[in-house]
mmCIF file of C-alpha atoms and ligand atoms in Angstrom:
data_model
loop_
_atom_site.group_PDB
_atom_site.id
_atom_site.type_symbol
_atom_site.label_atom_id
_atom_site.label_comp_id
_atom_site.label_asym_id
_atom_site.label_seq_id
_atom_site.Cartn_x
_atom_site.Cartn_y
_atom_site.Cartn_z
ATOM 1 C CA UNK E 1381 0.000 0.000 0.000
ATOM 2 C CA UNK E 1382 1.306 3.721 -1.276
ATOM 3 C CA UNK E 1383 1.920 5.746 2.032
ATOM 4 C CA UNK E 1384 3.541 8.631 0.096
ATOM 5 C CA UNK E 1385 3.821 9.821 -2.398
ATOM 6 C CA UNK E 1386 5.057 12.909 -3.928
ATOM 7 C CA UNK E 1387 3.796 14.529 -7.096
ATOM 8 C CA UNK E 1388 5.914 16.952 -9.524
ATOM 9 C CA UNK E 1389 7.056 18.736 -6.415
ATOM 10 C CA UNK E 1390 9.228 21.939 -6.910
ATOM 11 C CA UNK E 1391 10.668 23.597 -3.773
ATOM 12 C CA UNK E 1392 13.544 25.931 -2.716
ATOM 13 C CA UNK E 1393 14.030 28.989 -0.638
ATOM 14 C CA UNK E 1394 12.770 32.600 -1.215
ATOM 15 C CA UNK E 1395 11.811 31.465 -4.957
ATOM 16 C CA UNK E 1396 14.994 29.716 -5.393
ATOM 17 C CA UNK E 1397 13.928 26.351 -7.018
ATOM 18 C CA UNK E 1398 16.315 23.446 -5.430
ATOM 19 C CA UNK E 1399 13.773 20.756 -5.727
ATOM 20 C CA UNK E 1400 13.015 20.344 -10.116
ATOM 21 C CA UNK E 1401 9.525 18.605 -10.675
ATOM 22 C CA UNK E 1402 10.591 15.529 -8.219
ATOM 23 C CA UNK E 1403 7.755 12.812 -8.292
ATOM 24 C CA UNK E 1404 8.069 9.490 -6.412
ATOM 25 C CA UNK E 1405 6.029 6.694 -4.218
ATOM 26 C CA UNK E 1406 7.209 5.201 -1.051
ATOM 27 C CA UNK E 1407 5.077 1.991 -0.108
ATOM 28 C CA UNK E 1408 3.928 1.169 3.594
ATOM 29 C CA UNK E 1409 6.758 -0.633 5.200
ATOM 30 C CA UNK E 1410 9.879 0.517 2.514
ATOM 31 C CA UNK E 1411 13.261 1.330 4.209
ATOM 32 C CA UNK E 1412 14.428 3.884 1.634
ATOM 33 C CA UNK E 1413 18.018 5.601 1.422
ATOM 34 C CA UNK E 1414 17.751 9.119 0.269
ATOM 35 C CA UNK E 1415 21.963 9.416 -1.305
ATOM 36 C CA UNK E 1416 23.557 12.001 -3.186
ATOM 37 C CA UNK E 1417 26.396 14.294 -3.153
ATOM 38 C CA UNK E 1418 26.666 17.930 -0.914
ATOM 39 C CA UNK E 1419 23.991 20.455 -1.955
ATOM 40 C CA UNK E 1420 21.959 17.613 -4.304
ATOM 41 C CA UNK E 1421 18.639 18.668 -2.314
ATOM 42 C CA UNK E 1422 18.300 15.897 0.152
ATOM 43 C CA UNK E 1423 17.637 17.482 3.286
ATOM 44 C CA UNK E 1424 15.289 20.234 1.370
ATOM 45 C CA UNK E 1425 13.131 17.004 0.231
ATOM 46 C CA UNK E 1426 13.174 15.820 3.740
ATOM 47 C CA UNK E 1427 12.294 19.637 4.784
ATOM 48 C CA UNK E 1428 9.380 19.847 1.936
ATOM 49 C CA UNK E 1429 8.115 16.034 3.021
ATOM 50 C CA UNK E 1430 8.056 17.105 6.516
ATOM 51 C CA UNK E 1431 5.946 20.759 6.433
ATOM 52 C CA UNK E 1432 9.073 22.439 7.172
ATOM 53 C CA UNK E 1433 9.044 24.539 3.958
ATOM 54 C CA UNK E 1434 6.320 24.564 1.946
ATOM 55 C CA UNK E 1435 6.824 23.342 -2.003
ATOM 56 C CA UNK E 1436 6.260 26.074 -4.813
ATOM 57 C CA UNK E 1437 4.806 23.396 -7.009
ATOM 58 C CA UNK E 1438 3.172 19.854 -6.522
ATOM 59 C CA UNK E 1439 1.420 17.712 -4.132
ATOM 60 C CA UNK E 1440 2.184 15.642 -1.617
ATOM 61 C CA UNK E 1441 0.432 12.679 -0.471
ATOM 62 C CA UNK E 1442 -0.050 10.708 3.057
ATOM 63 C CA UNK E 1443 -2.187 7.812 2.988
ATOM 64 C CA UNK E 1444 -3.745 9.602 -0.797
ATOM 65 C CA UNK E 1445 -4.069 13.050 1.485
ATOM 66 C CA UNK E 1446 -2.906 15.782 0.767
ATOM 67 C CA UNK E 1447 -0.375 16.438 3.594
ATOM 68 C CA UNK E 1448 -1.550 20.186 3.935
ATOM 69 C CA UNK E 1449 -4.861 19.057 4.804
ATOM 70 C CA UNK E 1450 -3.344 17.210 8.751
ATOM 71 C CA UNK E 1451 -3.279 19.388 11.231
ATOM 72 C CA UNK E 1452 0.298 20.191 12.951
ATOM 73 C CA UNK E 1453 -0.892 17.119 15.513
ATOM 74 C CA UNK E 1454 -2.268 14.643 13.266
ATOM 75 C CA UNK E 1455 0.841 14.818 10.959
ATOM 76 C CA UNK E 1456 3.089 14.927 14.171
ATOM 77 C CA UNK E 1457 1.172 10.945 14.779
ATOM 78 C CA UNK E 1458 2.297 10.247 11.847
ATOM 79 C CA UNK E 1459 5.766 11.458 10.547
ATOM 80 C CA UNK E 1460 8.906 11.748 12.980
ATOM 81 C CA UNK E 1461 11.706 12.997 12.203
ATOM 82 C CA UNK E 1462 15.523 12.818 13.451
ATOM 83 C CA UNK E 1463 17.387 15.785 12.417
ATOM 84 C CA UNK E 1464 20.641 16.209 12.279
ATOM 85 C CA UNK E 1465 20.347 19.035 14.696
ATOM 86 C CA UNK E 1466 18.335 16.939 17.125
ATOM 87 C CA UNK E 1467 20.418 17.072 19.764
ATOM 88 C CA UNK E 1468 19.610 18.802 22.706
ATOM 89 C CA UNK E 1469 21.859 21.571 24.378
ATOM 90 C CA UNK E 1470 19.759 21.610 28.013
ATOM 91 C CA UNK E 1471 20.380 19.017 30.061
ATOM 92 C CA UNK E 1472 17.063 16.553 30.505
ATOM 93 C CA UNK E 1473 16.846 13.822 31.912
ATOM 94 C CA UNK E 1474 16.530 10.900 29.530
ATOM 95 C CA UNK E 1475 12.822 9.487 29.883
ATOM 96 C CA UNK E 1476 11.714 13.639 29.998
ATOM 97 C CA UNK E 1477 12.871 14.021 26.851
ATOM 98 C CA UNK E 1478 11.063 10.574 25.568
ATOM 99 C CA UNK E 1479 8.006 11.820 26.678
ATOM 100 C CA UNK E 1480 8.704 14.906 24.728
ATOM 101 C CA UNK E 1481 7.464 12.583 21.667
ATOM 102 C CA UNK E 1482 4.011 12.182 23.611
ATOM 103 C CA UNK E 1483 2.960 15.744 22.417
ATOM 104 C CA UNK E 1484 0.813 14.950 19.930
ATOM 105 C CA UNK E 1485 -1.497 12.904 21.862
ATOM 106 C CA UNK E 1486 -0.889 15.665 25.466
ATOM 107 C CA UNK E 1487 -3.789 18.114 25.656
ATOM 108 C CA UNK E 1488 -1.716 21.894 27.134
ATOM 109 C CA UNK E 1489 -3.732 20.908 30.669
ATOM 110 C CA UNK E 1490 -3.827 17.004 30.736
ATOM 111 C CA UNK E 1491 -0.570 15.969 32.261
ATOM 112 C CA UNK E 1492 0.859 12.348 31.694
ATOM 113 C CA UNK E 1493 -1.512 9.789 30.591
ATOM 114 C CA UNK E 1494 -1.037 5.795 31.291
ATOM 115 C CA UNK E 1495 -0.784 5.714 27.837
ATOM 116 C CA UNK E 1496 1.592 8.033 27.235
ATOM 117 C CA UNK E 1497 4.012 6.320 30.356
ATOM 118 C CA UNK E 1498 3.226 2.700 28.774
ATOM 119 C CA UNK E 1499 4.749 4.031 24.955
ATOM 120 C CA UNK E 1500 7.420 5.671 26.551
ATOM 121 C CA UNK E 1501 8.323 3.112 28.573
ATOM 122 C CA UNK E 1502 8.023 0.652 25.344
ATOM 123 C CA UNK E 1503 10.163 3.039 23.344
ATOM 124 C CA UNK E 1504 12.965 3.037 25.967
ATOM 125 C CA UNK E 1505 13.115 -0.621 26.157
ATOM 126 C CA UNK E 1506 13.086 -1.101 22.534
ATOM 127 C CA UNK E 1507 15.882 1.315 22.034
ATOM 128 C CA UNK E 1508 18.067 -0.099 24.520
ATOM 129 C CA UNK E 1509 17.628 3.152 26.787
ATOM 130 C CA UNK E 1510 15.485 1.686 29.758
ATOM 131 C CA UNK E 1511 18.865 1.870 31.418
ATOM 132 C CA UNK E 1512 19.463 5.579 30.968
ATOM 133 C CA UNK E 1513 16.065 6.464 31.769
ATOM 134 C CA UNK E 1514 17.258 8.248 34.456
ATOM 135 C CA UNK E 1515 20.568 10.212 33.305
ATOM 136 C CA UNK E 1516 20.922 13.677 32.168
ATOM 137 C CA UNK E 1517 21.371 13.310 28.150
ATOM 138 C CA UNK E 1518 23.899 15.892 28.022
ATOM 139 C CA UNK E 1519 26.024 13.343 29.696
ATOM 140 C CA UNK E 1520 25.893 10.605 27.570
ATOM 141 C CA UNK E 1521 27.973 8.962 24.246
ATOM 142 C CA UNK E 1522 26.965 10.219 20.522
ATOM 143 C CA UNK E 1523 25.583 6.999 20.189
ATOM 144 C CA UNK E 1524 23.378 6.761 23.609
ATOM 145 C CA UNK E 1525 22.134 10.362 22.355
ATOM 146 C CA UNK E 1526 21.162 9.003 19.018
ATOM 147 C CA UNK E 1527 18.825 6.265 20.637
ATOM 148 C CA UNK E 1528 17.505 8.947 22.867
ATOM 149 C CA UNK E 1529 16.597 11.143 20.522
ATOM 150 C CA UNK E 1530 15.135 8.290 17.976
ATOM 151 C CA UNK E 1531 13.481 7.251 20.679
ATOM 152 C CA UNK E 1532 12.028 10.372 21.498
ATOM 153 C CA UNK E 1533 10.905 10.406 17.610
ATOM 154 C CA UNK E 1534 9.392 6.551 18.267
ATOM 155 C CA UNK E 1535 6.905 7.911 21.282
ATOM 156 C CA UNK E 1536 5.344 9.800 18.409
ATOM 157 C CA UNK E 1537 3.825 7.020 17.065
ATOM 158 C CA UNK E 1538 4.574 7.497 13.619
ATOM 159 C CA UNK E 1539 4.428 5.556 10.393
ATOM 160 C CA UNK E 1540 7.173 6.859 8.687
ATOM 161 C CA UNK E 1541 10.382 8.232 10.517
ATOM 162 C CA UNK E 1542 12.614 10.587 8.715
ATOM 163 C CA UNK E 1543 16.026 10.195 9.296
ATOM 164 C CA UNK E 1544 19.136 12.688 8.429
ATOM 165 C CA UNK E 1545 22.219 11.025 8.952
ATOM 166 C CA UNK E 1546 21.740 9.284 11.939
ATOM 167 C CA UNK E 1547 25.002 7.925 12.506
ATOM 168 C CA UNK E 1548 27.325 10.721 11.332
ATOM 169 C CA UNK E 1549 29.210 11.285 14.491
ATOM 170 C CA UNK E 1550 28.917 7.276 15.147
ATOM 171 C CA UNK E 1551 31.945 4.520 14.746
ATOM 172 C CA UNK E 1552 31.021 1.639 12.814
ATOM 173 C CA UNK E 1553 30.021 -0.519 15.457
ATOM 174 C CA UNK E 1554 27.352 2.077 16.910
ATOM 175 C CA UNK E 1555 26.508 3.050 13.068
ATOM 176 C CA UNK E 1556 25.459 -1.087 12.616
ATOM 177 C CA UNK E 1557 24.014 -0.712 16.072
ATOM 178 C CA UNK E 1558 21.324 2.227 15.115
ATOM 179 C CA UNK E 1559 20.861 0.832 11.790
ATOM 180 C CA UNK E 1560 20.025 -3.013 13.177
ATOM 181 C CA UNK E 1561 17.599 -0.655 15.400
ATOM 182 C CA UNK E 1562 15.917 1.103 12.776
ATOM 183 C CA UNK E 1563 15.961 -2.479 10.375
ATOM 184 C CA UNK E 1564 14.314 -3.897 13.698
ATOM 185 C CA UNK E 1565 11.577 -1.170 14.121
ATOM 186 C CA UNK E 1566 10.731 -1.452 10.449
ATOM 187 C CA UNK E 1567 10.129 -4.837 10.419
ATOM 188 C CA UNK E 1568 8.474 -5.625 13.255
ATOM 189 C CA UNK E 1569 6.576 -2.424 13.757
ATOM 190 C CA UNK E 1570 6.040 -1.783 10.117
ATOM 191 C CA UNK E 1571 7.788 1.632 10.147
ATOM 192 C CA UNK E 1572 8.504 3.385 6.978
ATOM 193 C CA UNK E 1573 11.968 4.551 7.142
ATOM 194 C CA UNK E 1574 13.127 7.338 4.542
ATOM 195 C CA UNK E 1575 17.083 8.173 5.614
ATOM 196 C CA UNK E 1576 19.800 10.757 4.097
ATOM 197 C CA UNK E 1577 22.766 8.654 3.886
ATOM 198 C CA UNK E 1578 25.757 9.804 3.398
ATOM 199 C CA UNK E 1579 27.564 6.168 3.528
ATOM 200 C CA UNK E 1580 26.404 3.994 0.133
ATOM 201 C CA UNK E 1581 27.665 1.042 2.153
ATOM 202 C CA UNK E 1582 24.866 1.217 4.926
ATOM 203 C CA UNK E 1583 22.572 2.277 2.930
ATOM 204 C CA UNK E 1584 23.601 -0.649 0.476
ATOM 205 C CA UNK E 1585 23.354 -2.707 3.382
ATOM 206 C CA UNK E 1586 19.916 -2.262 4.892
ATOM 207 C CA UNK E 1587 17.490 0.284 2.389
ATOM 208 C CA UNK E 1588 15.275 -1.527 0.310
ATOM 209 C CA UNK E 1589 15.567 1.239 -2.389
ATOM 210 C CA UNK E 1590 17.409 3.911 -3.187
ATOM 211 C CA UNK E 1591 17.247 7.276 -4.362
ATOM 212 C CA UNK E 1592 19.816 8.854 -5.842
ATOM 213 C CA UNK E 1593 19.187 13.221 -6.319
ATOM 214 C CA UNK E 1594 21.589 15.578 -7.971
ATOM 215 C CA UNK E 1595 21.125 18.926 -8.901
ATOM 216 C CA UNK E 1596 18.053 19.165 -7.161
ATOM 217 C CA UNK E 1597 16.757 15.744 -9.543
ATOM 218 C CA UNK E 1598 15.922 12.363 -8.942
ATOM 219 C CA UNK E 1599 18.781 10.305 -11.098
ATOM 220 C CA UNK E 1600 17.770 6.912 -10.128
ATOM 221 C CA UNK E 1601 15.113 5.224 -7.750
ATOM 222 C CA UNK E 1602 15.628 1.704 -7.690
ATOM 223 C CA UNK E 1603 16.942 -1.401 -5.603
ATOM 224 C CA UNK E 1604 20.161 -0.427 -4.364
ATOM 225 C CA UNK E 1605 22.338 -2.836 -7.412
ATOM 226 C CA UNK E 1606 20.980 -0.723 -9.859
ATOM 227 C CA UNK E 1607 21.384 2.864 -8.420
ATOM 228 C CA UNK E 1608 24.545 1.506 -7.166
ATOM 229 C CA UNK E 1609 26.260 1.565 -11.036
ATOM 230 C CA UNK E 1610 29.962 2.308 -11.115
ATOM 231 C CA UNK E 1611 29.098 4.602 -13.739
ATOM 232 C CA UNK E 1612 26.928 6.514 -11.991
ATOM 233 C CA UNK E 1613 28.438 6.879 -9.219
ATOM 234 C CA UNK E 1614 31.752 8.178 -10.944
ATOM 235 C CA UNK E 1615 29.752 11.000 -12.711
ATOM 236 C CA UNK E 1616 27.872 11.831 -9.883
ATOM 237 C CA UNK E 1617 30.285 12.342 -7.210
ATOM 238 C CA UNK E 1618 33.059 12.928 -9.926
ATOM 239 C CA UNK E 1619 35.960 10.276 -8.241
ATOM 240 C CA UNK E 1620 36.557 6.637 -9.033
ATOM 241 C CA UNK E 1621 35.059 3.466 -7.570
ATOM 242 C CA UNK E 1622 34.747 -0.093 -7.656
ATOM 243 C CA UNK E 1623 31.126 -1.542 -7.149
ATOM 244 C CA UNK E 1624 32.035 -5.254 -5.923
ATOM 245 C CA UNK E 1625 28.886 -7.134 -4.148
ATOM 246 C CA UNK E 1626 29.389 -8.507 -0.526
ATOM 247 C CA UNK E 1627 29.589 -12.160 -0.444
ATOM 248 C CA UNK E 1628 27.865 -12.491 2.606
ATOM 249 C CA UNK E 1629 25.325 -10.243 2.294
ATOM 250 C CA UNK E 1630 24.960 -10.516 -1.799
ATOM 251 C CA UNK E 1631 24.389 -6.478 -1.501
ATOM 252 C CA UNK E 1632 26.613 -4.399 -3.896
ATOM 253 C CA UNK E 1633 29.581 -2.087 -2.060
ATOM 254 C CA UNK E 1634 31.182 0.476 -3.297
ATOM 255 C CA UNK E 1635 35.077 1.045 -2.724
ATOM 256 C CA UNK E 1636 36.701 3.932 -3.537
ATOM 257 C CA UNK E 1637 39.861 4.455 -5.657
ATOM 258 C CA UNK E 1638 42.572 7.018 -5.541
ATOM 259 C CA UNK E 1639 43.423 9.176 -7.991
ATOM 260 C CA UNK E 1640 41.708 11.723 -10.676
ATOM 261 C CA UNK E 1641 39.438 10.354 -12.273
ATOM 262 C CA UNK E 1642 40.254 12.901 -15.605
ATOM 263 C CA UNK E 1643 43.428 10.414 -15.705
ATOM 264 C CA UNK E 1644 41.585 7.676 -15.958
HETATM 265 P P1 ADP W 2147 21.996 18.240 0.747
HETATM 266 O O1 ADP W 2147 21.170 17.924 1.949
HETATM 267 O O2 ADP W 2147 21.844 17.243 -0.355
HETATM 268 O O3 ADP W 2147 23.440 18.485 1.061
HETATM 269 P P2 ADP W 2147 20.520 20.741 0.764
HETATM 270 O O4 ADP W 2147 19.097 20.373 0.542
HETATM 271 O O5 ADP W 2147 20.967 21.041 2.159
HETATM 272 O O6 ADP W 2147 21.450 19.597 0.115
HETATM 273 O O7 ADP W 2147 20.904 21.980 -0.127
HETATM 274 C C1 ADP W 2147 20.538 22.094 -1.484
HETATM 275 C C2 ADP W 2147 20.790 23.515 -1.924
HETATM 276 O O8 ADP W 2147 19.925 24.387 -1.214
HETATM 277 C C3 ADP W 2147 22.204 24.007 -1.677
HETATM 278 O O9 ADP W 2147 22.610 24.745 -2.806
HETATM 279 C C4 ADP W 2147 22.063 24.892 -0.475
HETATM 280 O O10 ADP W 2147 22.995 25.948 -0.491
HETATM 281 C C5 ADP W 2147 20.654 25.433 -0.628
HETATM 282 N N1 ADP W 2147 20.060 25.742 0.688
HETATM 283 C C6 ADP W 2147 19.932 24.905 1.735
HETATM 284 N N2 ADP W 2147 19.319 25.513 2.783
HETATM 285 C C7 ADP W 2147 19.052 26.772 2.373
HETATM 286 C C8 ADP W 2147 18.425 27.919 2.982
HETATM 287 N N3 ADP W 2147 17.931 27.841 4.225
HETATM 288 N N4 ADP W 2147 18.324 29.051 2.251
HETATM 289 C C9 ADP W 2147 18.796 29.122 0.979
HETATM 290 N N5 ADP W 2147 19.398 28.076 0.344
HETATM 291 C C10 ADP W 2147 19.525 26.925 1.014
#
């Protein structure tokens, strides 16, 4: 079942068009990989996608609605979003800023409801962050943040979670950890996951599908072996690589190559 999907859309800032006439569907339950190089337009489709700025052109669909026709609540139950600026500079203590996700269900006067303490507590648990529950997040590891603040975006409920690079300040063993998380939560909660990626080897890895912008385009939107093209990728980014496919995992990976690639 289509859960979005986005129609001709042309967006920018102060009537500067990033975003050209970019059209495509994201079924219920997709992981998708948003890739592309510095300044393609990737966190300006998450921005359009998300209400932050609103497109000059197009339509976008939740569920076949038009997403300007939610209210700020009922789209907050059902998109989340992890920015890359989600971190938070006052010093909470974890489960307070879980419960932060509740607001879309909180009424200003209503405090707490049993509900809202039973997600929260689920989304701490599933997040491996029942542990920190209590601790101030400024005092915890990148990667305890980034479970934190995902789970914060979990207590909202949503269907789809928008990611921006969620494992940019990560090392590889906490990148595999949030991305075994967010393979978990899409499987066995049936989240739609769209995630910027900067790293075509995760995204490789774990994204159904990927879509590749430039120049404000869509170039390719595919399974990841055929946006994944050697070709492609050499124009695109303008260096060399080698596509070889994992033998364990079958998925393609990309290695990169010294050199210029004019001297090819
Ligand atoms: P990406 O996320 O792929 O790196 P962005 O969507 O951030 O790309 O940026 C695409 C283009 O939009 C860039 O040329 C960037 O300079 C421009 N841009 C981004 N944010 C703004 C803004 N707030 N105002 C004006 N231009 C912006």
């Amino acid at each position: 079942m289509e859960i979005l999907k986005l129609d001709n859309i042309s967006s920018g800032y102060s009537n500067k068009e990033i975003l050209k006439n970019v059209s495509f569907k994201v079924q219920r339950g997709e992981f998708i990989g948003v890739i592309g190089p510095n300044g393609a337009g990737k966190s300006t489709l998450m921005k359009t996608v998300t209400r932050v700025i609103k497109p000059f052109k197009g339509q976008i669909y939740l569920n076949n609605k038009n997403i300007y026709c939610f209210n700020f609540k009922e789209i907050a139950r059902r998109i989340a979003c992890v920015r890359q600026e989600s971190f938070i500079s006052f010093s909470y203590k974890v489960r307070d800023i879980v419960m932060m996700g509740r607001f879309p269900y909180q009424s200003l006067l209503a405090g707490e409801s049993k509900e809202d303490v039973k997600v929260v507590n689920e989304m701490l648990k599933l997040t491996d962050c029942d542990k920190l529950s209590d601790r101030e997040i400024l005092n915890l590891s990148s990667g305890e943040k980034q479970r934190v603040v995902i789970a914060r975006a979990l207590a909202q409920e949503p269907e789809i979670l928008f990611l921006d690079e969620p494992t940019s300040y990560l090392d590889i063993g906490h990148q595999m950890q949030i991305f075994n998380l967010l393979k978990k939560l899409n499987k066995e909660k049936n989240i739609t996951i769209i995630s910027i990626l900067h790293d075509l080897n995760l995204a490789a890895e774990y994204c159904d599908k990927l879509l590749l912008l430039n120049n404000g385009e869509i170039i390719r939107y595919d399974l990841p072996s055929n946006v994944l093209d050697y070709k492609l990728l050499e124009e695109i980014y303008n260096t060399l690589v080698v596509v070889k496919e994992n033998p364990i995992s079958n998925k393609p990976y990309v290695v990169l190559v010294s050199g210029n690639r004019q001297n090819k």
